[in-house]
Amino acid sequence: MNKKFLSVVLFGALMAGSSVTFTGCIDNDEPAGIENLRGAKAELLRAKVAVETAEAALRNAYAAEHLAQAKWTEAMAAKQELENEEKRLKNEVEAAKTEAEKAYWAAELAKIEADLAKNKLTWEADRLAAETVLAQARKDYEDAMKAIELSKNYLSEAELGQLNYVQGEYSYAYAKLYGGSYTRYTASVDKTTGKVTWSSKDDKVDKENSAKGILEAAYDTYESDVNAGNFENISEIKLNAAVAEAKTTLEVTVAELGIKKEALAALESSETLANWKKVKAEYKAKQDSLNDVVADKTIAANKIVIENSDKAMAMQKALDNAAAFKTNTFKDGKIVQSAEDNAVIKASDALKEKLSALDFAKAGSYVTYDNSANQFTVALDKSNLLGVVRDNKDNGTVTLEKAKLDAEKDGVAPYEYWNTEGVKLLDDAIVFNGSQGTEYAKMNEAIDVVIETLNKAKGDIPSLDIEQANKELAAAKENLTAMEKAKTGATKTWKDAVTAWGKAKAYATETADKKAVETAADVYVKAIAAADALSGTEKVKAQIKARQAFADAVVTYYNAVNAGPGLTSNTVTLELNKAVGIGTEFITKSVQAWLSDANNKDSYLEALITYFGLTESTVTKDKLNVFWTEGTAETVTPGEQPSVKADAALKKINTVDDVRSVLLDASEALYGDVETLGYYTVNGTKYGRETEPSDAEIKAQWEKTPERVGACGKVLSAEKRVKTAEESVAQVDQFAAVVKALEEVKATIAAAKVDFMAEAKELIDAASAAQKECADNINAPIQELGIEADLALSEKIGNVIDAVEGSVGGFDTDWADEELLKQTEKYIALIGNLKDEIKTLQETTIPAAESALIKAEAMLDAYKNGNMSAQHVIEWAQAKVDNAKANYEAAVKELTYWTDKVQEVTAALYSKVAE
């Protein structure tokens, strides 16, 4: 929030804040102790060579590092463009309506992601190589600088002051660029004696707060800032500050242009010396005026801080309270409390082989894949998943002291204290703790790793796989048709068996029915014997009656058994007179059918007795059991005499146990040989089931033992085969289904974050309100005073004066002959560089400042009107990078200047040693 204006250096000269001007000339008076110094000439000359060698190595290293850094900066800009394009393409993929559109945008996205991955390796390799070179050169330089320490014992105070000063400024410039410790020297002049005294001050710049550290951090956070797609890091306070800074930057830049134009006009005039002195006097007067104004404004700024110190302390307390928030909803910071509630995503069986070959190790324990179950598990029960954090940006933790806000302390005024410490609290934000390294971030990163792996596998599916899958689908459908047909047959068999069993288990007259037919046989034998004692018509009538009674008894027995367990009658072929015409014919019927003929059953019984090789007049009761016993069937060609006769009337007489076995076999064939599903047991005897099981019962058992669930299980297996084949044909969609499910889990995690932040809302709102109080009552009024702009303008004026006079030397000597002056290389370079800088200001710097102001104002309006968009997020992130880049480039220029200055001063000092 505290704007630090960086001087644009004229011709590489950064002398801001310096109280010493170097003219490039060293006093020719021999310093004290020169005699002693001459005695160490050889050693010092070796030191000089060492310094010069190290200086050259360091300069080359800087050139290499700066070139690499420039390439890296360009690469990061390209990276931003690729990341922005990546985000746009992801939106296109999500918005695509048709599969063709999705495929197109997905392909474009894949290209961008491939470029990002490939270029990242190149960028990082270039940067690492440059930093390695620089680190070695820096070490060599520091070793060489130690070689001149001995010479300091033989230098005059003035010379030592000059050397210490430039070395200190060099170390400070280096620390600002790369981070590290430094020692700076400040000169003070005794007004009475004119003696110059030098004092040193040690300090350091943390690496993360160096120009390079800030730039790298800006690049590192750019992607997350853009991809976050939200505005939690943007506030009205920050936007107001951005507008104020943009206005000040533009104001100062325009003023700088005017200053440099005036300087150029004076330097190119016919009376260069006179006009430059006039302009310089005006500049000095302007500086004095600005310094007076700044003094008055500083008093006003101190008053503002003092009057509002309570608000500043209240802001700090509100931020502390919000940062200490603990959730009541999510116990121990977990979205779910038990592993049983973790998200489980079942994958298609069509993907099982491919998934088992993929590596999901990078997802760690957050997302795991179980090949045997073919499912992913997202461990939502991970601890420390949720929390808030006080985001201090790059400011570090600040703890305000009320005493320093209320009055000057240790030489630091309240305004200065606020401007260096208090203002940092306006940057603090109470945000969700989802930064890199937190469980929340690791969880999302793990899911993203799995999604990325799945998407790559999806893209690698060859067309041959799909062709083979189509063939398998056709075979699977054919198999399903066959299994369904078999199930239909097995179902009919089972239902018939159930019906038969229903009759059989109710059959309780088996013994009585057998006894009745045996009795009827005995009656028949006796009746035939009695008929033989008769003659004529009486005999025939008696025989017919006996035969009919026995035939009826046999049929009655057959019907009784059929009503119970059932029986199967053999067929018998008899030779009978033709019904029409002359001659005989062979007719085949079952024994039951022959004996059931109401008109001719007596004749057919007589023929059947003969067929079975018996003689009616001599047959006994025991021989007649041929009508209720089992025997082999006849072998016959229809319409012909049988080649082998049946040896009994019945093919099969079923027992109740026979019917039970038939039902058991039918039940197991249909439902499987699994107890309760295909059969049940009573007293050690197995019985087939008589009712249909539910689909759920069948499927539950099939999922356990698919090979034991009969025809029903075979249909389910065939259906699964078809489903798997269909999924194999559409493997891309199946991968997409898993990805979608994982993205839904991410949405669940994000929803938990929203719920969590809703709990913290009251404290966060209180902190934001306290920040706004300080922004409105302290920061805004101070910004309106324009102290920073006045200081920056004064600095610009001083830079122009120092740059001009530092380039061409003092007025009284080097400028005595103006015509000769204008022919010198220094003067020509001075004018050329000045024109270049004016051109840059006009064509680049000022338009950029104007554009930045317009964007800042537009973003502020959008925020106030609730019209913030994703593009605003990108622009906000881009502005952070641009500011860091400008800061880095200015630091590079400053270090370059002080590197030159160290070389210039050491060369001048050692040249005296060589004399």
PDB file of N, CA and C in Angstrom, residues 202 217 488 703 903:
ATOM      1  N   ASP A 202      24.354  -1.059   9.568  1.00  0.00           N
ATOM      2  CA  ASP A 202      24.151  -2.410   9.034  1.00  0.00           C
ATOM      3  C   ASP A 202      22.660  -2.742   9.004  1.00  0.00           C
ATOM      4  N   ALA A 217       7.829 -14.144  -6.781  1.00  0.00           N
ATOM      5  CA  ALA A 217       6.590 -14.422  -6.041  1.00  0.00           C
ATOM      6  C   ALA A 217       5.380 -13.999  -6.864  1.00  0.00           C
ATOM      7  N   THR A 488     -35.768 -68.665 -20.243  1.00  0.00           N
ATOM      8  CA  THR A 488     -37.197 -68.844 -20.506  1.00  0.00           C
ATOM      9  C   THR A 488     -37.572 -70.323 -20.422  1.00  0.00           C
ATOM     10  N   GLU A 703     -23.821 -61.250  -7.268  1.00  0.00           N
ATOM     11  CA  GLU A 703     -22.651 -60.399  -7.032  1.00  0.00           C
ATOM     12  C   GLU A 703     -21.611 -61.104  -6.169  1.00  0.00           C
ATOM     13  N   GLN A 903      34.100   0.328  -9.552  1.00  0.00           N
ATOM     14  CA  GLN A 903      35.230   0.170 -10.472  1.00  0.00           C
ATOM     15  C   GLN A 903      35.933   1.509 -10.697  1.00  0.00           C
TER      16      GLN A 903
END
